[in-house]
CSV table of C-alpha atoms in Angstrom, one decimal:
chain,number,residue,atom,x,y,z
A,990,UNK,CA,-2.8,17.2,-2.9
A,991,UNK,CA,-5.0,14.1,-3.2
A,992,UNK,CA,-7.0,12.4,-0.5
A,993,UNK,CA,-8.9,8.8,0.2
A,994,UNK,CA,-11.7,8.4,1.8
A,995,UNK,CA,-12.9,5.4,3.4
A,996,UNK,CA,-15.7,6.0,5.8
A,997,UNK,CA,-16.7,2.6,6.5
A,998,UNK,CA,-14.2,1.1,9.1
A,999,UNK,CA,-15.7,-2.2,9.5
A,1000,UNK,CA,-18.3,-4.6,7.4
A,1001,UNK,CA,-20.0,-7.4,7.5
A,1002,UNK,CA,-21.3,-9.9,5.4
A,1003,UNK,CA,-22.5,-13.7,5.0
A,1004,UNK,CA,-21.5,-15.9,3.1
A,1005,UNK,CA,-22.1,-16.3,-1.0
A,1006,UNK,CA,-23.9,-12.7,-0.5
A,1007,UNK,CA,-23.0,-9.5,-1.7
A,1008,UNK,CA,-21.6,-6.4,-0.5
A,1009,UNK,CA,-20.0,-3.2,-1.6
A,1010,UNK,CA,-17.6,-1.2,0.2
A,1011,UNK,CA,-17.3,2.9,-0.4
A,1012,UNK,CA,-14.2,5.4,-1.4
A,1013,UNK,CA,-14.1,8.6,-2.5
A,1014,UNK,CA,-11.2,10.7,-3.4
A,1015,UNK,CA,-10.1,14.5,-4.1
A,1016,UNK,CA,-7.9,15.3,-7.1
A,1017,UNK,CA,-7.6,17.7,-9.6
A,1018,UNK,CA,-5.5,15.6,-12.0
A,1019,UNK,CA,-7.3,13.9,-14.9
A,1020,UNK,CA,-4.9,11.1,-15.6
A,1021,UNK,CA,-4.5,8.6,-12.2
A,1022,UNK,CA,-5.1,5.0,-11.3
A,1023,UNK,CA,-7.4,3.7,-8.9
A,1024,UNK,CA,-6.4,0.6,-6.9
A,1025,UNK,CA,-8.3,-1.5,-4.2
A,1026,UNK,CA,-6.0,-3.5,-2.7
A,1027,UNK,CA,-6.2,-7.1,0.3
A,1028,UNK,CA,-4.8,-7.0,3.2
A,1029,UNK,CA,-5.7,-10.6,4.9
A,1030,UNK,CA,-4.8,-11.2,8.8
A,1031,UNK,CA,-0.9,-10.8,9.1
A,1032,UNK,CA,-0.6,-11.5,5.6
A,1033,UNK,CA,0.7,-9.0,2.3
A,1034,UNK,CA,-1.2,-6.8,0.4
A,1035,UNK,CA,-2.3,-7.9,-2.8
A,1036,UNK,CA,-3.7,-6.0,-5.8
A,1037,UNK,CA,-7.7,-7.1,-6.0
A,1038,UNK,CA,-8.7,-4.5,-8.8
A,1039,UNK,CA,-7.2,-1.8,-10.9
A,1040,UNK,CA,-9.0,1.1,-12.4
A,1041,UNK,CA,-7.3,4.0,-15.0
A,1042,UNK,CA,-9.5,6.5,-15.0
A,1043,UNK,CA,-9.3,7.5,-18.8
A,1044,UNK,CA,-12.2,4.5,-19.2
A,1045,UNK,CA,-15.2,5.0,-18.5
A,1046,UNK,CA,-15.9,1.1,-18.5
A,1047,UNK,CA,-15.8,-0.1,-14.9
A,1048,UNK,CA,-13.1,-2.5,-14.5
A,1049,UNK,CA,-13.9,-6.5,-13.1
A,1050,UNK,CA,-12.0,-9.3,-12.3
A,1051,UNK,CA,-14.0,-12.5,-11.4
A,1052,UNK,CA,-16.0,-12.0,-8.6
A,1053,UNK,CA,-15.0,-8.4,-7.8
A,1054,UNK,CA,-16.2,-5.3,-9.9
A,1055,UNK,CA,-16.2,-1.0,-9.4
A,1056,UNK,CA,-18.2,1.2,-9.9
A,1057,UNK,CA,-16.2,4.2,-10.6
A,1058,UNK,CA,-18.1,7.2,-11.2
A,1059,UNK,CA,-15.4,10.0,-11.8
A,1060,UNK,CA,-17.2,13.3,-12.3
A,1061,UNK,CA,-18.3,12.4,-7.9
A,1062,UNK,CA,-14.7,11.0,-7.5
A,1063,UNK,CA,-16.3,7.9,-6.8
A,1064,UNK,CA,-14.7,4.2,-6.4
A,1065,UNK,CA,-16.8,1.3,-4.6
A,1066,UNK,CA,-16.2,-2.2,-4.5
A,1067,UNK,CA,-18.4,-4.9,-5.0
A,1068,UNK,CA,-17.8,-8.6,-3.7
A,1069,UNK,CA,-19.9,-10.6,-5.0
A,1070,UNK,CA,-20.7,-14.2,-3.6
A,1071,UNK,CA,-18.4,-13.4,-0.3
A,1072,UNK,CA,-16.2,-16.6,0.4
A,1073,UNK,CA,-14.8,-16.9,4.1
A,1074,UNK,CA,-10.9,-16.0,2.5
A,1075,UNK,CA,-12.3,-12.0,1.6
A,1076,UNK,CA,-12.4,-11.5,5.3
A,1077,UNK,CA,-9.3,-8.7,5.5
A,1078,UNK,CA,-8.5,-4.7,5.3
A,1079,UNK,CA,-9.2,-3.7,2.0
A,1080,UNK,CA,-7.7,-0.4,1.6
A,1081,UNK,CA,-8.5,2.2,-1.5
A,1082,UNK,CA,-5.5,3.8,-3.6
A,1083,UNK,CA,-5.2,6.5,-6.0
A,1084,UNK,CA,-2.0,7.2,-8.4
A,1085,UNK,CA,-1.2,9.8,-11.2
A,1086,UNK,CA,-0.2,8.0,-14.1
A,1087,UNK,CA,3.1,8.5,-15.4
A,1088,UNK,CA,4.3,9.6,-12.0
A,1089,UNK,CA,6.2,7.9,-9.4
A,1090,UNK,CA,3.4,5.4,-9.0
A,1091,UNK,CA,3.2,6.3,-5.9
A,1092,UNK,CA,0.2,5.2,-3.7
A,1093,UNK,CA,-2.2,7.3,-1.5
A,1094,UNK,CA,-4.1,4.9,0.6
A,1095,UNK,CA,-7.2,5.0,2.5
A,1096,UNK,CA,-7.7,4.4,5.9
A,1097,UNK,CA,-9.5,1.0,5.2
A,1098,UNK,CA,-12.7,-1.1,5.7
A,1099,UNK,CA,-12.3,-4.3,7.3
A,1100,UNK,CA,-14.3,-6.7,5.9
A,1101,UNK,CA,-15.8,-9.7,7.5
A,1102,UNK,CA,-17.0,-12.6,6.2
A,1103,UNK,CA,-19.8,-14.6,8.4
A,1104,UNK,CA,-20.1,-18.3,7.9
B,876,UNK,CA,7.9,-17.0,-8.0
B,877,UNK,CA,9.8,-15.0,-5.9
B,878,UNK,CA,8.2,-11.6,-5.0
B,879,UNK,CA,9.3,-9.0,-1.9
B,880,UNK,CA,11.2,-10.0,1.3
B,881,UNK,CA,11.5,-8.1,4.2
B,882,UNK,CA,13.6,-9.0,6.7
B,883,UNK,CA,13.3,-8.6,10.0
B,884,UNK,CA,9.6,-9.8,10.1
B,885,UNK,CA,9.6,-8.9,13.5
B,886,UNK,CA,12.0,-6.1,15.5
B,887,UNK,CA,11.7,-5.5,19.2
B,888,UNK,CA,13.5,-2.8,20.4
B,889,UNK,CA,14.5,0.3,23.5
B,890,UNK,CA,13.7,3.2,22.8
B,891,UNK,CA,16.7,5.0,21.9
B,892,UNK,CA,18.5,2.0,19.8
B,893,UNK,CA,18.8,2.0,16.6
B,894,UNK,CA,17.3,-0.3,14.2
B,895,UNK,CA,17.9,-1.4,10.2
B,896,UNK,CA,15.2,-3.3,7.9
B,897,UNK,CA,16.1,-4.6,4.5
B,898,UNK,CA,14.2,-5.2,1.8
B,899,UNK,CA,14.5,-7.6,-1.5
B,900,UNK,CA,12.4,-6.1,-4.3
B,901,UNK,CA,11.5,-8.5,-7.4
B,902,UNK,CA,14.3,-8.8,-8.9
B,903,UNK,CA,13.5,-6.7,-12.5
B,904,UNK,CA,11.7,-3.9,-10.7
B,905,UNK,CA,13.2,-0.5,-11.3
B,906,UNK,CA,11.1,1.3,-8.5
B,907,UNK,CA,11.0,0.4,-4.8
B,908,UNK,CA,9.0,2.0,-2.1
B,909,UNK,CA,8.7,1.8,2.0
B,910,UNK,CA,5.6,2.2,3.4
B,911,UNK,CA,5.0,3.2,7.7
B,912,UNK,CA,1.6,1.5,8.7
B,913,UNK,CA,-0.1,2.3,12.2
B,914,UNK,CA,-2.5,-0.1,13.4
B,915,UNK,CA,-6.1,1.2,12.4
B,916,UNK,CA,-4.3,3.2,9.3
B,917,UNK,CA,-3.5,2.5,5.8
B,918,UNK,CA,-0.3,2.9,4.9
B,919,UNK,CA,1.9,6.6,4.2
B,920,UNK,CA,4.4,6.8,1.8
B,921,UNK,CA,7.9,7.5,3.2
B,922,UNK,CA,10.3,7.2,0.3
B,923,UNK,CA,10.8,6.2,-3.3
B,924,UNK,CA,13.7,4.9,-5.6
B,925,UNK,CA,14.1,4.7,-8.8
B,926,UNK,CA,16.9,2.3,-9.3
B,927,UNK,CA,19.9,3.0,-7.1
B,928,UNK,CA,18.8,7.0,-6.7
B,929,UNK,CA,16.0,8.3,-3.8
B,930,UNK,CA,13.8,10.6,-5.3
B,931,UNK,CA,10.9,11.1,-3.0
B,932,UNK,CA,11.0,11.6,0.5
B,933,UNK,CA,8.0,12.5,2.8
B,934,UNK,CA,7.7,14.9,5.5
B,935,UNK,CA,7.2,12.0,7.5
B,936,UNK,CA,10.5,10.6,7.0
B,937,UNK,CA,12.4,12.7,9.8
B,938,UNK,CA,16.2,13.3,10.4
B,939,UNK,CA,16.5,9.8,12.4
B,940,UNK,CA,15.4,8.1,9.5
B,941,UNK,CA,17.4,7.2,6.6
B,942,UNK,CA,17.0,4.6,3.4
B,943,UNK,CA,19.7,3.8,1.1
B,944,UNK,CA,19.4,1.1,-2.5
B,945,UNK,CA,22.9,0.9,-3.2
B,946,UNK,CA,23.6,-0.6,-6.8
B,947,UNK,CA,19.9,-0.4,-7.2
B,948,UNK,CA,19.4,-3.7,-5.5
B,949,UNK,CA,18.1,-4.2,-2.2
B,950,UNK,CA,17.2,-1.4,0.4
B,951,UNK,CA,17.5,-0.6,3.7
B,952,UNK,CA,15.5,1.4,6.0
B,953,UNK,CA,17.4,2.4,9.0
B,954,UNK,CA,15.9,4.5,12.1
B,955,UNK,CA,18.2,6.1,14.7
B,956,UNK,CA,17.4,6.5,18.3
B,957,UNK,CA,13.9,4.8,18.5
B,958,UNK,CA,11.0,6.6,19.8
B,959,UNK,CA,7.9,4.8,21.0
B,960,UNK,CA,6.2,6.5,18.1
B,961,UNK,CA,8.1,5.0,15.4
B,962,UNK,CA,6.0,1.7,16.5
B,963,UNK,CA,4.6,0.7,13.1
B,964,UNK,CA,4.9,-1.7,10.6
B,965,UNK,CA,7.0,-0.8,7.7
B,966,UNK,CA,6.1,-2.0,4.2
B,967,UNK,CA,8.4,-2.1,1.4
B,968,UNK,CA,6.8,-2.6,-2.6
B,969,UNK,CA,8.3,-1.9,-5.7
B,970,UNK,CA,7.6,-2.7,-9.0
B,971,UNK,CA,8.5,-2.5,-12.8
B,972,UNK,CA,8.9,1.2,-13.8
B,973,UNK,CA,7.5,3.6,-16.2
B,974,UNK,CA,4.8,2.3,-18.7
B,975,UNK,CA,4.0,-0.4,-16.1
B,976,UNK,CA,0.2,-0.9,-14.9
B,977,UNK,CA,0.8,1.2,-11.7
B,978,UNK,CA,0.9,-1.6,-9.2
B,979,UNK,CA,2.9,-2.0,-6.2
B,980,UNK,CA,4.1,-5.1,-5.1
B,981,UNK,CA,4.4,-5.4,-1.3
B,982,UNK,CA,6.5,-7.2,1.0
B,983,UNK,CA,4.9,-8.9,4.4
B,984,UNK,CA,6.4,-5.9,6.3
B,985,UNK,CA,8.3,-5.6,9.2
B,986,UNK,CA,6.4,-4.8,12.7
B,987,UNK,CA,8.4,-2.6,15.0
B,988,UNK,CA,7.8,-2.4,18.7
B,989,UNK,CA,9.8,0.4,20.2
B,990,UNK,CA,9.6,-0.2,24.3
């Protein structure tokens, strides 16, 4: 069975600076995704970034980036330049790929963002 | 851009009533998905469908609880005789299918207060 870990329950950071939060997972598949997905205050979760774990390049997407470091089962998140909207859950996921897509989530950090 | 409606947003209830949610995936997505979130957790998978047919259900997912997709359409997510412990808030997602990029695509939820 796979696990997340997230063992930072909360965060915080100021503004415009930088800050990575941790994930680790167990699996002994070598074909998954690796998600980190928003959750704002009362709000939908969003996909932030997306990670297959056949490539070894990290993935990044604008301000966000991962280092994913698959031989430690590895996944961090970096923020850079924090803007006051990041403040939310940000929750970790794993998938197989060509599965069900099914998510296994982490129990979350939750991030805040200090003006 | 329509994306996943879940209706109601908000469901206060006895315990020992019944209760239905419904969800609207995106309209071409093949997969669909509900979700049980506890406040402090991420979320745990409860079922899956692939079109119209349920072919995943967790342990979680007890006798009182039942989902349906007819015609591969909407779904609902119906509990039977409340419990205080089915307090949550139940997430739907779906999303394309097979070959896809692996992301879910979530609904707001629907927050369930069993009194």
């Amino acid at each position: 069975a796979q696990t997340v870990t997230q063992s930072q329950p909360e965060m915080s950071v100021q503004e415009a600076e930088t800050v990575t939060l941790s994930c680790t997972y167990d699996t002994s598949e070598n074909n998954y995704y690796l998600f980190w997905y928003k959750q704002p205050p009362s709000r939908q979760m969003i996909l932030v970034i997306r990670q297959e774990a056949y490539k070894q390049q990290n993935a990044t997407e604008n301000r966000f980036s991962v280092n994913f470091q698959k031989a430690a089962k590895s996944f961090s998140l970096k923020i850079s330049d924090s803007q006051l909207g990041d403040t939310a859950m940000y929750f970790c996921a794993f998938s197989l790929s060509g599965a069900t897509n099914k998510l296994i989530f982490g129990t979350g950090t939750l991030l805040a963002v200090q003006p | 851009d329509t994306g996943v409606s879940q209706d109601p947003r908000h469901k206060i209830t006895k315990r020992g009533q019944n209760v239905t949610f419904r969800c609207d995936p995106i309209s071409e997505h093949n997969r669909l998905y509900w979700y049980r979130q506890t406040l402090g957790q991420g979320p745990e998978f409860l079922t899956y469908f692939q079109n119209e047919a349920q072919l995943e259900k967790s342990r979680l997912l007890s006798d009182r609880f039942s989902a349906e997709r007819p015609k591969g359409s909407f779904s609902t997510l119906e509990i039977q005789r409340t419990e205080q412990g089915d307090s949550a808030m139940y997430l739907c997602a779906s999303s394309l299918g097979q070959g896809d990029s692996g992301e879910l695509f979530f609904g707001e939820g629907s927050r369930l207060t069993v009194l």
